[in-house]
PDB file of C-alpha atoms in Angstrom:
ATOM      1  CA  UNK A   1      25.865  83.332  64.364  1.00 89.00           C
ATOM      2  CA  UNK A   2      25.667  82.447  60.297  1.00 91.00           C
ATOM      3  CA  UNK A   3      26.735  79.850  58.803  1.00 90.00           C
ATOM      4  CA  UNK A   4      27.906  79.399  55.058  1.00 92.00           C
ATOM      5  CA  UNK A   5      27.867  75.906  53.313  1.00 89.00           C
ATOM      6  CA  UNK A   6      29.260  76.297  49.283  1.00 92.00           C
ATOM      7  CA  UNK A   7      29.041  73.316  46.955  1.00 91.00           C
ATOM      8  CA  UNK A   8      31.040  73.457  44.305  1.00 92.00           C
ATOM      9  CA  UNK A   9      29.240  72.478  40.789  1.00 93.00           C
ATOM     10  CA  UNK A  10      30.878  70.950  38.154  1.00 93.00           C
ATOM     11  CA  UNK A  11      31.070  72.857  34.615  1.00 92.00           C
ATOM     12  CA  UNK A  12      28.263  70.697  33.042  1.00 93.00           C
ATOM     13  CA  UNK A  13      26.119  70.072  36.325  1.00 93.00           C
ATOM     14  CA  UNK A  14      22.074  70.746  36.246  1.00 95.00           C
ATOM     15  CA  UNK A  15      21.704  73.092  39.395  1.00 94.00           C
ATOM     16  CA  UNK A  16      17.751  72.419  39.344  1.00 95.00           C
ATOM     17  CA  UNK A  17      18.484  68.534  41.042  1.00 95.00           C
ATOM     18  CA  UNK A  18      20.709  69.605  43.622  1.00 91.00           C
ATOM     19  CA  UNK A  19      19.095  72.470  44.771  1.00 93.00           C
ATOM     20  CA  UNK A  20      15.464  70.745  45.049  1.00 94.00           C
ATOM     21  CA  UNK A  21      17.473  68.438  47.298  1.00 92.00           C
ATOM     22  CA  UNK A  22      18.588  71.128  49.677  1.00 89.00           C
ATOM     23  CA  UNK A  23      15.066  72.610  49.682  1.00 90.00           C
ATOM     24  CA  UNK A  24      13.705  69.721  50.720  1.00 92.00           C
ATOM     25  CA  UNK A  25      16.012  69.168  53.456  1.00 87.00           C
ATOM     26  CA  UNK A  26      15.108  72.472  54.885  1.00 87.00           C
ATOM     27  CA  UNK A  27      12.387  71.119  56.799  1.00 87.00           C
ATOM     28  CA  UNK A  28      14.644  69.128  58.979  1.00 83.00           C
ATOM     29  CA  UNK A  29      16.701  72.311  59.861  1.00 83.00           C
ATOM     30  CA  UNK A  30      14.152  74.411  60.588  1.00 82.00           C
ATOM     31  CA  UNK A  31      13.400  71.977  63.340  1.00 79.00           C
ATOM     32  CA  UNK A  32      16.621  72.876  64.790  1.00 83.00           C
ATOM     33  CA  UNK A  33      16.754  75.274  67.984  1.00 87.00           C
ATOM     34  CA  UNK A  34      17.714  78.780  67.771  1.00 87.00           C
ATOM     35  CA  UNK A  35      17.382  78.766  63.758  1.00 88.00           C
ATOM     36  CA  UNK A  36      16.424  82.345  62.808  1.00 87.00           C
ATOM     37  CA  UNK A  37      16.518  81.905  58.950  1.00 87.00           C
ATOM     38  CA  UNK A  38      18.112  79.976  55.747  1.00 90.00           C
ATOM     39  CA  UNK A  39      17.825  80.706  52.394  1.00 91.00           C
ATOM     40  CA  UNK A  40      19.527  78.613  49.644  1.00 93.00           C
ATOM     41  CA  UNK A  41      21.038  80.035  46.078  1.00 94.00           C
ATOM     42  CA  UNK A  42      23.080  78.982  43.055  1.00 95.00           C
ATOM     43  CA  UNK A  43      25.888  81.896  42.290  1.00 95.00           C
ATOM     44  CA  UNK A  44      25.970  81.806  38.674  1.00 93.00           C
ATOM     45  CA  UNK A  45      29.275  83.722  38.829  1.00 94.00           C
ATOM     46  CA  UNK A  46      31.386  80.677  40.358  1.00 94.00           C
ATOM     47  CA  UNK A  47      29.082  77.881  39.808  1.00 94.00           C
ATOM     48  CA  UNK A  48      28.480  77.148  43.288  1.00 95.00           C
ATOM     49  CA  UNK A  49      25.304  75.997  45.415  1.00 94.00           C
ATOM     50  CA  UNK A  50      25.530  78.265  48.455  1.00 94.00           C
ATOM     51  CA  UNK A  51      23.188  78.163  51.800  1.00 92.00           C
ATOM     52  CA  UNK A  52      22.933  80.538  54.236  1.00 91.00           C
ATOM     53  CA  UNK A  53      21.295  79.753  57.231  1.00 90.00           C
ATOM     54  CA  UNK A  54      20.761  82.452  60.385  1.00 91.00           C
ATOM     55  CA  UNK A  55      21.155  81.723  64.182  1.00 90.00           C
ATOM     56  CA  UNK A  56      19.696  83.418  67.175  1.00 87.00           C
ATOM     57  CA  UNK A  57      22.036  80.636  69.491  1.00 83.00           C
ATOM     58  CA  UNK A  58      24.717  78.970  67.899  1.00 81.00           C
ATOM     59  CA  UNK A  59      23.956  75.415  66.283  1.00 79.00           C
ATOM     60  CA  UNK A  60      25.977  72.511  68.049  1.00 76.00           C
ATOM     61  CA  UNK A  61      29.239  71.077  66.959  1.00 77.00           C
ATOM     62  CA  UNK A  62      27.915  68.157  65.622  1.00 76.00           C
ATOM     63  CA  UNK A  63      25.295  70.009  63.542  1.00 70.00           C
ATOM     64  CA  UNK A  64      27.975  72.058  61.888  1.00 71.00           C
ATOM     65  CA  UNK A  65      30.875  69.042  61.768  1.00 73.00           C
ATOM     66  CA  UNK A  66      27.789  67.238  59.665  1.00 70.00           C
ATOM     67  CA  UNK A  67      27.546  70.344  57.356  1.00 67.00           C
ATOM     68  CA  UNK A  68      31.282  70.571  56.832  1.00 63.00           C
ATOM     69  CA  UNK A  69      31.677  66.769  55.894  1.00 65.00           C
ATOM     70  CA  UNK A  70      30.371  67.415  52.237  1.00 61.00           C
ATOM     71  CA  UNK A  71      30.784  71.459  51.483  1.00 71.00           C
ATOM     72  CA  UNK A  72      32.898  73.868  52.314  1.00 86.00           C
ATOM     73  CA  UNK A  73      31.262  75.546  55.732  1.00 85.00           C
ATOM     74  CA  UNK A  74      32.147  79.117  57.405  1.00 86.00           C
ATOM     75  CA  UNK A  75      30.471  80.256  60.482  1.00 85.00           C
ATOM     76  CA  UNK A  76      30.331  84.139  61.176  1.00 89.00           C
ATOM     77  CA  UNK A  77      29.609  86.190  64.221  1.00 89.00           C
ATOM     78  CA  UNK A  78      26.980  88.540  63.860  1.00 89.00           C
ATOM     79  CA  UNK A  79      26.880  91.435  66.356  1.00 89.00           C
ATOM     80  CA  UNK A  80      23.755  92.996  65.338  1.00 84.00           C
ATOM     81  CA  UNK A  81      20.974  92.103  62.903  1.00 79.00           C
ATOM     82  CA  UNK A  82      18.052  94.734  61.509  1.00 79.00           C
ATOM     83  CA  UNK A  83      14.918  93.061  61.221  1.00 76.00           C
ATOM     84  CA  UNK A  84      12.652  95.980  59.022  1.00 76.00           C
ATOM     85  CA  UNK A  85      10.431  93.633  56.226  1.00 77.00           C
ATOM     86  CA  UNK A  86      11.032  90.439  58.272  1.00 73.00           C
ATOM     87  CA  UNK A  87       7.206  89.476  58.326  1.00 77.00           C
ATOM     88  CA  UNK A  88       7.140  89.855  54.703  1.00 78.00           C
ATOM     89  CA  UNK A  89       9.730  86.987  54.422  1.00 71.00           C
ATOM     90  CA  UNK A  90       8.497  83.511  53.502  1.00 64.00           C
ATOM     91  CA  UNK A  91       7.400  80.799  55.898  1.00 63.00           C
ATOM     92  CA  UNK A  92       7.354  77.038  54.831  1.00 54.00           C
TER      93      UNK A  92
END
């Protein structure tokens, strides 16, 4: 499963605060089970904070209900996944 979580910025919004923030909530996802991966990015084309985040299980409903109450939240299914670099990827 993935899950994508968009926050919208405002024109004149500093991306710099808000995205420290989500970094440094990371910690306290990666403690969840069956997280395979997140990474976190500001698309400069629509102005939007945007998180992806990687499951080998699905998260549970409350997990993802939290995540929707302040951004807009998909979830995907993924039916297969290629791993070829993945222990070149960073670890926190």
């Amino acid at each position: 499963m993935a899950v994508r979580s968009i926050i919208h910025l405002t024109d004149d919004a500093d991306p710099q605060p808000l995205v420290a923030s989500r970094v440094d909530a990371l910690p306290a996802l990666v403690g969840q089970p069956g997280l395979h991966s997140v990474a976190v990015a500001v698309d400069p084309r629509t102005w939007q904070l945007v998180e992806f985040s990687l499951w080998a299980v699905a998260p549970d409903a409350e997990w993802i209900e939290a995540a929707a109450d302040s951004r807009d939240t998909e979830t995907y299914e993924v039916l297969h996944l290629s791993s070829p670099g993945l222990a070149r990827l960073a670890r926190r």
